Amino acid sequence: MDIRFRVGGWFRNGILEIPQLNVGMSSETLFRNLIAIEQCFHGYSNVITSYAIFMDNLISSKEDMELLCKKQVIGNWMSDEDGCEFFSNLYKDIPHNKFYYYGLCKQVNARYRSRWYTWLALLKSEKFSNPWRILAFGIGIIVLILTAWSQTNNIRVNMHK
């Protein structure tokens, strides 16, 4: 499974690119069999197990499942609760010695734990949560700039007298 993380610019979020997966009633059996093959034969990699672990960590609630379905990462042919349960039960009691998405998870966590990004996300969600707040902030900045400009002009005029 080719999962990538593209880092965005200063004011843009990063993008986690995950290929679409359709899950249905027979998907659990298929995935469990693929994971069993990976675990039994040492010639196979742990890519499917790693994918199951990654998706379980990504999906922790019904809302997470709804978001991934909305973004067409998961084609869910079950209810959102069943889809969430599908990923949480997929690799239970299965040992794994190599997690292929460790570097990816480290990169995503480093991006979202950085002070700059945390501060920007907090500012965006609390201070700029609606268009009126953005407009008020813009007008406030314009008034501040015009006031500073006016004061510098007054000082210059008074100095030349």
Phi, psi and omega in degrees: 000121184268095179252130182230157175236119176258123180284133178277182178282198183300315185253012181243147177286161171284163181239125176266114182262114181236126178296150183291141177230128176264124179244138179217197185296326182268359183294323182297317178298314180299311181295319179297321177293319178295320178294321178297319177298316179300321183284328185277325184250121186288347178284344181270150177275172179259036185293316182292318177298316179298320178296317179298318179295315180300312181293324177296320178290330181283325183254110178240356180209171177299323180295323177297317179296317178300318180295316180294326176291319180296322180276005177062033172277323179236128170266100188264117178260014178238183174285163181296324178295317179294322178295319178296316179294325178305310183285328181286333180265356191295318185241024180301138176061026178246121179288145176223133184255343179222123178257111187289341183257020180299312180299319178297313179297320178297319179295315180296314180296321178297321180295313186277349176262357180294146183299318182299313182293319179298316179296316181295318179295320178295316178299317181295317185281326184265317186268327183244044185284342177217163184298330180293323178293321177296316179298316179297320178296315179299316179295320178299318178296316179298315178298318179298316179295315180295323177296314179297317179297316179298317180294320178295322176295317178299318179295316179299316181296316181290332179286331182276352181281000000 
